[in-house]
C-alpha cells in the first residue's frame, strides 16, 4: 500500500462472516490504487487468528465496534478512522473487480482532484456461486467512468456495496450514514448527497461482484432479511418524510419510494400506510389514487398470505 500520504481509504464493515471477509480482502489487493489503506470495521465477535494473520499480511487496519451497531454505524466509524480524501466501500461478502478502484483513482486524478461534491458507483454482477464470483472479479475489464447527466434521481441511487466511492469531505458534510436505518440507509444516504449538490459518476462495467447465495448461518445472513415488513415500512416512511424536498423534484422517484413504503406497510397489516398516503402533502390526487390502488393490491395479497 506504500508509504506515501494516504489518499484512498477502503472501508469494509463486517459481522460474523470471516471466510467471506477473507475472500473480499484478497480481491481488494488487485484493485487498490497507490496511496491506499484498507480499514476493516468488525461489528461482530473478535476475529479468529487466521483472519488476524491475513489482515496483518495484507496490511489492513482492524477497528472493533462495541458490537451489533449495524453496517451504517460501522461505515461511519470506518470513515472517522480514514486518512484518505476519498472513501471506497466494499461489503464483506462481495468482491471487487481487478483494477476497478485503480480506474476510479485515475478518474479522480484526472477530473476531480479539487472536487469535493462527488460520488460514484459501478454496475455490479450478482452471483450465487463463489467460484464464479472469483472468475468474474479476476476478468480483465476496461472501466470507463462518466458523470450521470440525467436529471432523474433514481439512476443516481445505489447500494454501498456496488463499488461505491465518495469524497470524505462530502461524507462528513451530510453527516455520514443514518445509523437509525438498518436497511435502505444507502437510499437515504444518496438522497442526502444529491440534496447537498453532489454530482454522481457512474461506471457501466461490472466493477463489483455481489453475493446472493447462502451465507451459511442466520447470523451471517443478509441484513435486509433480518427485519420484518413493519420495521422496513418505518424505515421507508422515514426516508419519504426526511427527503421530501428533493423527492418533490422528481415525481417518478417519489412514487417509486412511496411504493416501497406502501408495499411493506400493506404486508405488515393494518391501515397505517393508507392513512399516511391520504394525509401526505405534495402528492396530486391522481397520484394518491394510483398509489392507493397499489397499496390495496398488496394488502389483499397479504391477507391471503400470498406475499
mmCIF file of C-alpha atoms in Angstrom:
data_model
loop_
_atom_site.group_PDB
_atom_site.id
_atom_site.type_symbol
_atom_site.label_atom_id
_atom_site.label_comp_id
_atom_site.label_asym_id
_atom_site.label_seq_id
_atom_site.Cartn_x
_atom_site.Cartn_y
_atom_site.Cartn_z
ATOM 1 C CA UNK A 1 0.000 0.000 0.000
ATOM 2 C CA UNK A 2 3.018 2.230 0.069
ATOM 3 C CA UNK A 3 4.374 4.778 2.495
ATOM 4 C CA UNK A 4 3.121 7.850 0.633
ATOM 5 C CA UNK A 5 0.362 10.002 2.065
ATOM 6 C CA UNK A 6 -2.888 8.061 2.085
ATOM 7 C CA UNK A 7 -5.413 9.379 -0.424
ATOM 8 C CA UNK A 8 -7.849 6.446 -0.706
ATOM 9 C CA UNK A 9 -9.403 4.577 2.198
ATOM 10 C CA UNK A 10 -11.196 1.279 1.586
ATOM 11 C CA UNK A 11 -13.812 0.606 4.276
ATOM 12 C CA UNK A 12 -15.232 -2.883 4.834
ATOM 13 C CA UNK A 13 -17.848 -3.340 7.587
ATOM 14 C CA UNK A 14 -18.147 -6.956 8.727
ATOM 15 C CA UNK A 15 -20.276 -9.059 11.011
ATOM 16 C CA UNK A 16 -19.575 -12.764 11.625
ATOM 17 C CA UNK A 17 -18.512 -13.625 8.061
ATOM 18 C CA UNK A 18 -14.800 -14.360 8.385
ATOM 19 C CA UNK A 19 -14.467 -16.864 5.493
ATOM 20 C CA UNK A 20 -16.252 -14.451 3.137
ATOM 21 C CA UNK A 21 -14.319 -11.481 4.520
ATOM 22 C CA UNK A 22 -11.049 -13.260 3.688
ATOM 23 C CA UNK A 23 -12.108 -13.534 0.033
ATOM 24 C CA UNK A 24 -13.191 -9.898 -0.026
ATOM 25 C CA UNK A 25 -9.803 -8.816 1.346
ATOM 26 C CA UNK A 26 -7.937 -10.885 -1.231
ATOM 27 C CA UNK A 27 -9.939 -9.272 -4.040
ATOM 28 C CA UNK A 28 -9.101 -5.809 -2.717
ATOM 29 C CA UNK A 29 -5.386 -6.312 -3.318
ATOM 30 C CA UNK A 30 -5.818 -6.493 -7.100
ATOM 31 C CA UNK A 31 -7.938 -3.350 -7.217
ATOM 32 C CA UNK A 32 -6.117 -0.969 -4.887
ATOM 33 C CA UNK A 33 -4.662 2.266 -6.237
ATOM 34 C CA UNK A 34 -1.440 3.720 -4.847
ATOM 35 C CA UNK A 35 -1.558 5.679 -1.585
ATOM 36 C CA UNK A 36 -4.303 3.496 -0.130
ATOM 37 C CA UNK A 37 -5.287 1.944 3.167
ATOM 38 C CA UNK A 38 -7.802 -0.789 3.990
ATOM 39 C CA UNK A 39 -9.941 -0.465 7.117
ATOM 40 C CA UNK A 40 -11.997 -3.441 8.329
ATOM 41 C CA UNK A 41 -14.639 -2.464 10.889
ATOM 42 C CA UNK A 42 -15.591 -5.521 12.938
ATOM 43 C CA UNK A 43 -19.124 -5.195 14.309
ATOM 44 C CA UNK A 44 -19.275 -8.814 15.490
ATOM 45 C CA UNK A 45 -17.221 -11.254 17.609
ATOM 46 C CA UNK A 46 -13.450 -10.891 17.848
ATOM 47 C CA UNK A 47 -11.609 -12.236 14.808
ATOM 48 C CA UNK A 48 -10.031 -15.664 14.956
ATOM 49 C CA UNK A 49 -6.279 -15.976 14.488
ATOM 50 C CA UNK A 50 -6.302 -16.869 10.740
ATOM 51 C CA UNK A 51 -8.237 -13.685 9.983
ATOM 52 C CA UNK A 52 -5.902 -11.601 12.133
ATOM 53 C CA UNK A 53 -2.913 -13.155 10.375
ATOM 54 C CA UNK A 54 -4.357 -12.441 6.936
ATOM 55 C CA UNK A 55 -5.061 -8.825 7.801
ATOM 56 C CA UNK A 56 -1.536 -8.413 9.145
ATOM 57 C CA UNK A 57 -0.101 -9.903 5.953
ATOM 58 C CA UNK A 58 -2.186 -7.578 3.785
ATOM 59 C CA UNK A 59 -1.517 -4.539 5.956
ATOM 60 C CA UNK A 60 -5.202 -3.977 6.679
ATOM 61 C CA UNK A 61 -6.283 -1.961 9.704
ATOM 62 C CA UNK A 62 -8.783 -3.537 12.112
ATOM 63 C CA UNK A 63 -11.266 -1.423 14.070
ATOM 64 C CA UNK A 64 -13.579 -3.076 16.621
ATOM 65 C CA UNK A 65 -17.009 -1.646 17.478
ATOM 66 C CA UNK A 66 -18.991 -2.366 20.628
ATOM 67 C CA UNK A 67 -20.813 -4.973 18.555
ATOM 68 C CA UNK A 68 -24.171 -5.095 16.805
ATOM 69 C CA UNK A 69 -24.245 -1.422 15.836
ATOM 70 C CA UNK A 70 -25.184 -2.158 12.237
ATOM 71 C CA UNK A 71 -23.466 -1.684 8.888
ATOM 72 C CA UNK A 72 -24.249 2.041 8.714
ATOM 73 C CA UNK A 73 -22.640 2.770 12.060
ATOM 74 C CA UNK A 74 -19.667 0.562 11.156
ATOM 75 C CA UNK A 75 -19.138 2.523 7.941
ATOM 76 C CA UNK A 76 -19.311 5.804 9.852
ATOM 77 C CA UNK A 77 -16.676 4.517 12.273
ATOM 78 C CA UNK A 78 -14.507 3.466 9.350
ATOM 79 C CA UNK A 79 -14.866 6.931 7.831
ATOM 80 C CA UNK A 80 -13.848 8.508 11.153
ATOM 81 C CA UNK A 81 -10.642 6.435 11.124
ATOM 82 C CA UNK A 82 -9.930 7.015 7.424
ATOM 83 C CA UNK A 83 -6.905 9.088 6.498
ATOM 84 C CA UNK A 84 -7.804 9.290 2.815
ATOM 85 C CA UNK A 85 -9.567 12.082 0.967
ATOM 86 C CA UNK A 86 -11.724 9.506 -0.809
ATOM 87 C CA UNK A 87 -13.710 6.665 0.766
ATOM 88 C CA UNK A 88 -14.153 3.401 -1.158
ATOM 89 C CA UNK A 89 -16.740 0.961 0.201
ATOM 90 C CA UNK A 90 -16.985 -2.830 -0.053
ATOM 91 C CA UNK A 91 -19.301 -5.287 1.706
ATOM 92 C CA UNK A 92 -17.690 -8.237 3.459
ATOM 93 C CA UNK A 93 -19.475 -10.873 1.337
ATOM 94 C CA UNK A 94 -18.748 -9.256 -2.036
ATOM 95 C CA UNK A 95 -15.716 -8.956 -4.284
ATOM 96 C CA UNK A 96 -14.233 -6.004 -6.123
ATOM 97 C CA UNK A 97 -13.098 -6.494 -9.714
ATOM 98 C CA UNK A 98 -9.412 -6.381 -10.554
ATOM 99 C CA UNK A 99 -8.360 -2.855 -11.490
ATOM 100 C CA UNK A 100 -11.682 -1.184 -10.669
ATOM 101 C CA UNK A 101 -10.538 1.126 -7.894
ATOM 102 C CA UNK A 102 -7.342 1.882 -9.800
ATOM 103 C CA UNK A 103 -9.577 3.136 -12.619
ATOM 104 C CA UNK A 104 -11.571 5.216 -10.120
ATOM 105 C CA UNK A 105 -8.343 6.747 -8.815
ATOM 106 C CA UNK A 106 -7.186 7.645 -12.345
ATOM 107 C CA UNK A 107 -10.556 9.278 -13.000
ATOM 108 C CA UNK A 108 -10.374 11.250 -9.761
ATOM 109 C CA UNK A 109 -6.809 12.367 -10.503
ATOM 110 C CA UNK A 110 -7.777 13.498 -13.989
ATOM 111 C CA UNK A 111 -11.136 15.139 -13.300
ATOM 112 C CA UNK A 112 -11.916 15.539 -9.596
ATOM 113 C CA UNK A 113 -8.746 16.448 -7.737
ATOM 114 C CA UNK A 114 -10.204 19.720 -6.485
ATOM 115 C CA UNK A 115 -13.801 18.486 -6.265
ATOM 116 C CA UNK A 116 -15.491 17.538 -3.037
ATOM 117 C CA UNK A 117 -19.109 17.230 -4.145
ATOM 118 C CA UNK A 118 -18.616 13.936 -5.945
ATOM 119 C CA UNK A 119 -19.543 10.291 -5.522
ATOM 120 C CA UNK A 120 -19.893 7.294 -7.800
ATOM 121 C CA UNK A 121 -20.521 3.605 -8.208
ATOM 122 C CA UNK A 122 -20.390 0.873 -10.818
ATOM 123 C CA UNK A 123 -22.547 -1.748 -12.397
ATOM 124 C CA UNK A 124 -22.491 -4.938 -10.332
ATOM 125 C CA UNK A 125 -22.635 -8.615 -11.253
ATOM 126 C CA UNK A 126 -24.936 -10.602 -8.900
ATOM 127 C CA UNK A 127 -23.738 -14.184 -8.342
ATOM 128 C CA UNK A 128 -24.703 -17.099 -6.097
ATOM 129 C CA UNK A 129 -21.631 -19.250 -6.749
ATOM 130 C CA UNK A 130 -18.390 -18.243 -5.021
ATOM 131 C CA UNK A 131 -16.173 -19.813 -7.698
ATOM 132 C CA UNK A 132 -17.995 -17.864 -10.400
ATOM 133 C CA UNK A 133 -17.587 -14.718 -8.327
ATOM 134 C CA UNK A 134 -13.825 -15.241 -8.290
ATOM 135 C CA UNK A 135 -13.799 -15.733 -12.048
ATOM 136 C CA UNK A 136 -15.807 -12.576 -12.740
ATOM 137 C CA UNK A 137 -13.700 -10.495 -10.333
ATOM 138 C CA UNK A 138 -10.465 -11.704 -11.961
ATOM 139 C CA UNK A 139 -11.568 -10.876 -15.517
ATOM 140 C CA UNK A 140 -9.676 -8.031 -17.132
ATOM 141 C CA UNK A 141 -12.164 -5.242 -17.732
ATOM 142 C CA UNK A 142 -11.884 -1.760 -19.166
ATOM 143 C CA UNK A 143 -13.591 0.729 -16.857
ATOM 144 C CA UNK A 144 -14.960 3.926 -18.370
ATOM 145 C CA UNK A 145 -16.314 6.358 -15.789
ATOM 146 C CA UNK A 146 -18.568 9.269 -16.645
ATOM 147 C CA UNK A 147 -20.883 11.759 -14.940
ATOM 148 C CA UNK A 148 -24.576 10.890 -14.739
ATOM 149 C CA UNK A 149 -26.068 13.630 -16.889
ATOM 150 C CA UNK A 150 -29.723 12.720 -16.332
ATOM 151 C CA UNK A 151 -31.841 14.883 -14.050
ATOM 152 C CA UNK A 152 -33.659 11.788 -12.772
ATOM 153 C CA UNK A 153 -32.858 10.776 -9.208
ATOM 154 C CA UNK A 154 -33.355 7.020 -9.319
ATOM 155 C CA UNK A 155 -30.347 6.184 -11.561
ATOM 156 C CA UNK A 156 -28.182 8.049 -9.050
ATOM 157 C CA UNK A 157 -29.262 5.898 -6.092
ATOM 158 C CA UNK A 158 -27.151 2.842 -5.342
ATOM 159 C CA UNK A 159 -26.208 0.414 -2.615
ATOM 160 C CA UNK A 160 -22.929 0.994 -0.835
ATOM 161 C CA UNK A 161 -21.676 -2.431 -1.952
ATOM 162 C CA UNK A 162 -21.591 -1.668 -5.684
ATOM 163 C CA UNK A 163 -18.101 -0.204 -5.871
ATOM 164 C CA UNK A 164 -19.369 2.922 -4.131
ATOM 165 C CA UNK A 165 -16.938 5.819 -3.610
ATOM 166 C CA UNK A 166 -17.368 9.304 -2.191
ATOM 167 C CA UNK A 167 -15.200 12.186 -1.107
ATOM 168 C CA UNK A 168 -14.640 12.190 2.644
ATOM 169 C CA UNK A 169 -15.455 15.890 2.777
ATOM 170 C CA UNK A 170 -18.872 15.230 1.232
ATOM 171 C CA UNK A 171 -19.454 12.257 3.531
ATOM 172 C CA UNK A 172 -18.818 14.473 6.534
ATOM 173 C CA UNK A 173 -20.825 17.362 5.083
ATOM 174 C CA UNK A 174 -24.040 15.296 5.032
ATOM 175 C CA UNK A 175 -23.386 13.790 8.464
ATOM 176 C CA UNK A 176 -22.482 10.333 7.241
ATOM 177 C CA UNK A 177 -24.944 7.431 7.141
ATOM 178 C CA UNK A 178 -28.104 7.492 9.234
ATOM 179 C CA UNK A 179 -27.493 4.792 11.856
ATOM 180 C CA UNK A 180 -31.187 4.630 12.773
ATOM 181 C CA UNK A 181 -31.862 2.960 9.424
ATOM 182 C CA UNK A 182 -30.771 -0.688 9.480
ATOM 183 C CA UNK A 183 -31.942 -1.234 5.892
ATOM 184 C CA UNK A 184 -32.153 1.114 2.892
ATOM 185 C CA UNK A 185 -29.757 3.510 4.569
ATOM 186 C CA UNK A 186 -27.968 3.641 1.207
ATOM 187 C CA UNK A 187 -31.030 5.157 -0.498
ATOM 188 C CA UNK A 188 -31.283 7.765 2.242
ATOM 189 C CA UNK A 189 -27.550 8.468 2.007
ATOM 190 C CA UNK A 190 -27.602 9.010 -1.764
ATOM 191 C CA UNK A 191 -30.547 11.383 -1.457
ATOM 192 C CA UNK A 192 -28.626 13.349 1.161
ATOM 193 C CA UNK A 193 -25.623 13.558 -1.182
ATOM 194 C CA UNK A 194 -27.790 14.823 -4.029
ATOM 195 C CA UNK A 195 -29.512 17.307 -1.734
ATOM 196 C CA UNK A 196 -26.075 18.692 -0.886
ATOM 197 C CA UNK A 197 -25.437 19.347 -4.577
ATOM 198 C CA UNK A 198 -23.242 16.323 -5.249
ATOM 199 C CA UNK A 199 -22.579 15.126 -8.768
ATOM 200 C CA UNK A 200 -22.939 11.409 -9.413
ATOM 201 C CA UNK A 201 -20.424 9.479 -11.555
ATOM 202 C CA UNK A 202 -21.169 6.048 -12.979
ATOM 203 C CA UNK A 203 -19.171 3.093 -14.293
ATOM 204 C CA UNK A 204 -21.243 0.953 -16.715
ATOM 205 C CA UNK A 205 -18.888 -2.041 -16.486
ATOM 206 C CA UNK A 206 -19.062 -4.638 -13.701
ATOM 207 C CA UNK A 207 -16.661 -3.374 -11.056
ATOM 208 C CA UNK A 208 -18.210 -5.268 -8.142
ATOM 209 C CA UNK A 209 -19.420 -8.841 -7.749
ATOM 210 C CA UNK A 210 -22.377 -9.171 -5.374
ATOM 211 C CA UNK A 211 -23.022 -12.395 -3.470
ATOM 212 C CA UNK A 212 -26.650 -13.540 -3.495
ATOM 213 C CA UNK A 213 -26.151 -17.101 -2.312
ATOM 214 C CA UNK A 214 -26.310 -18.962 1.005
ATOM 215 C CA UNK A 215 -24.333 -17.204 3.739
ATOM 216 C CA UNK A 216 -24.184 -20.336 5.875
ATOM 217 C CA UNK A 217 -25.739 -19.182 9.170
ATOM 218 C CA UNK A 218 -28.579 -16.927 10.287
ATOM 219 C CA UNK A 219 -26.057 -14.627 11.952
ATOM 220 C CA UNK A 220 -24.259 -14.133 8.643
ATOM 221 C CA UNK A 221 -27.400 -13.750 6.532
ATOM 222 C CA UNK A 222 -28.412 -10.665 4.579
ATOM 223 C CA UNK A 223 -29.139 -7.685 6.815
ATOM 224 C CA UNK A 224 -32.377 -6.941 4.951
ATOM 225 C CA UNK A 225 -33.734 -10.415 5.705
ATOM 226 C CA UNK A 226 -33.371 -9.853 9.457
ATOM 227 C CA UNK A 227 -36.083 -7.204 9.542
ATOM 228 C CA UNK A 228 -39.792 -7.702 9.007
ATOM 229 C CA UNK A 229 -42.123 -5.596 6.842
ATOM 230 C CA UNK A 230 -43.330 -3.419 9.734
ATOM 231 C CA UNK A 231 -39.826 -2.268 10.595
ATOM 232 C CA UNK A 232 -38.841 -1.840 6.962
ATOM 233 C CA UNK A 233 -42.010 0.204 6.423
ATOM 234 C CA UNK A 234 -40.932 2.550 9.207
ATOM 235 C CA UNK A 235 -37.532 2.979 7.567
ATOM 236 C CA UNK A 236 -39.069 3.782 4.182
ATOM 237 C CA UNK A 237 -41.513 6.231 5.769
ATOM 238 C CA UNK A 238 -38.598 7.978 7.464
ATOM 239 C CA UNK A 239 -36.887 8.418 4.096
ATOM 240 C CA UNK A 240 -40.085 9.623 2.415
ATOM 241 C CA UNK A 241 -40.554 12.218 5.157
ATOM 242 C CA UNK A 242 -36.986 13.456 5.642
ATOM 243 C CA UNK A 243 -36.116 13.538 1.931
ATOM 244 C CA UNK A 244 -39.429 15.042 0.809
ATOM 245 C CA UNK A 245 -37.857 18.218 -0.576
ATOM 246 C CA UNK A 246 -35.575 16.531 -3.091
ATOM 247 C CA UNK A 247 -38.117 13.814 -3.911
ATOM 248 C CA UNK A 248 -40.568 16.562 -4.862
ATOM 249 C CA UNK A 249 -38.232 17.431 -7.767
ATOM 250 C CA UNK A 250 -38.720 14.006 -9.371
ATOM 251 C CA UNK A 251 -42.239 12.551 -9.289
ATOM 252 C CA UNK A 252 -41.070 9.204 -10.665
ATOM 253 C CA UNK A 253 -38.544 8.682 -7.867
ATOM 254 C CA UNK A 254 -41.058 9.967 -5.344
ATOM 255 C CA UNK A 255 -43.690 7.440 -6.478
ATOM 256 C CA UNK A 256 -41.099 4.635 -6.516
ATOM 257 C CA UNK A 257 -40.145 5.286 -2.912
ATOM 258 C CA UNK A 258 -43.778 5.624 -1.839
ATOM 259 C CA UNK A 259 -44.478 2.240 -3.443
ATOM 260 C CA UNK A 260 -41.668 0.638 -1.483
ATOM 261 C CA UNK A 261 -43.121 2.068 1.716
ATOM 262 C CA UNK A 262 -46.717 1.118 0.895
ATOM 263 C CA UNK A 263 -45.759 -2.441 -0.032
ATOM 264 C CA UNK A 264 -44.068 -3.008 3.333
ATOM 265 C CA UNK A 265 -46.886 -1.242 5.193
ATOM 266 C CA UNK A 266 -49.507 -3.411 3.464
ATOM 267 C CA UNK A 267 -47.567 -6.593 4.201
ATOM 268 C CA UNK A 268 -47.312 -5.642 7.867
ATOM 269 C CA UNK A 269 -51.121 -5.390 8.162
ATOM 270 C CA UNK A 270 -53.394 -2.595 9.300
ATOM 271 C CA UNK A 271 -54.340 0.662 7.630
ATOM 272 C CA UNK A 272 -51.377 2.830 8.624
ATOM 273 C CA UNK A 273 -49.889 3.027 5.134
ATOM 274 C CA UNK A 274 -53.204 4.076 3.620
ATOM 275 C CA UNK A 275 -53.771 6.745 6.262
ATOM 276 C CA UNK A 276 -50.276 8.159 5.696
ATOM 277 C CA UNK A 277 -50.968 8.283 1.969
ATOM 278 C CA UNK A 278 -54.278 10.112 2.428
ATOM 279 C CA UNK A 279 -52.690 12.822 4.574
ATOM 280 C CA UNK A 280 -49.488 13.155 2.530
ATOM 281 C CA UNK A 281 -48.685 16.643 1.286
ATOM 282 C CA UNK A 282 -47.264 17.295 -2.144
ATOM 283 C CA UNK A 283 -48.845 14.329 -3.935
ATOM 284 C CA UNK A 284 -51.509 15.048 -6.536
ATOM 285 C CA UNK A 285 -54.952 13.494 -6.206
ATOM 286 C CA UNK A 286 -54.352 11.255 -9.217
ATOM 287 C CA UNK A 287 -51.006 10.127 -7.810
ATOM 288 C CA UNK A 288 -52.627 9.286 -4.485
ATOM 289 C CA UNK A 289 -55.321 7.270 -6.241
ATOM 290 C CA UNK A 290 -52.768 5.237 -8.157
ATOM 291 C CA UNK A 291 -50.694 4.637 -5.042
ATOM 292 C CA UNK A 292 -53.809 3.682 -3.073
ATOM 293 C CA UNK A 293 -54.590 1.050 -5.703
ATOM 294 C CA UNK A 294 -51.052 -0.260 -5.405
ATOM 295 C CA UNK A 295 -51.366 -0.421 -1.602
ATOM 296 C CA UNK A 296 -54.742 -2.202 -1.842
ATOM 297 C CA UNK A 297 -53.286 -4.853 -4.139
ATOM 298 C CA UNK A 298 -50.532 -5.672 -1.679
ATOM 299 C CA UNK A 299 -52.994 -5.554 1.214
ATOM 300 C CA UNK A 300 -55.139 -8.224 -0.484
ATOM 301 C CA UNK A 301 -52.096 -10.406 -1.149
ATOM 302 C CA UNK A 302 -51.025 -10.018 2.473
ATOM 303 C CA UNK A 303 -54.449 -11.061 3.725
ATOM 304 C CA UNK A 304 -54.298 -14.156 1.519
ATOM 305 C CA UNK A 305 -50.767 -14.886 2.700
ATOM 306 C CA UNK A 306 -49.527 -14.943 -0.912
ATOM 307 C CA UNK A 307 -46.727 -12.471 -0.388
#
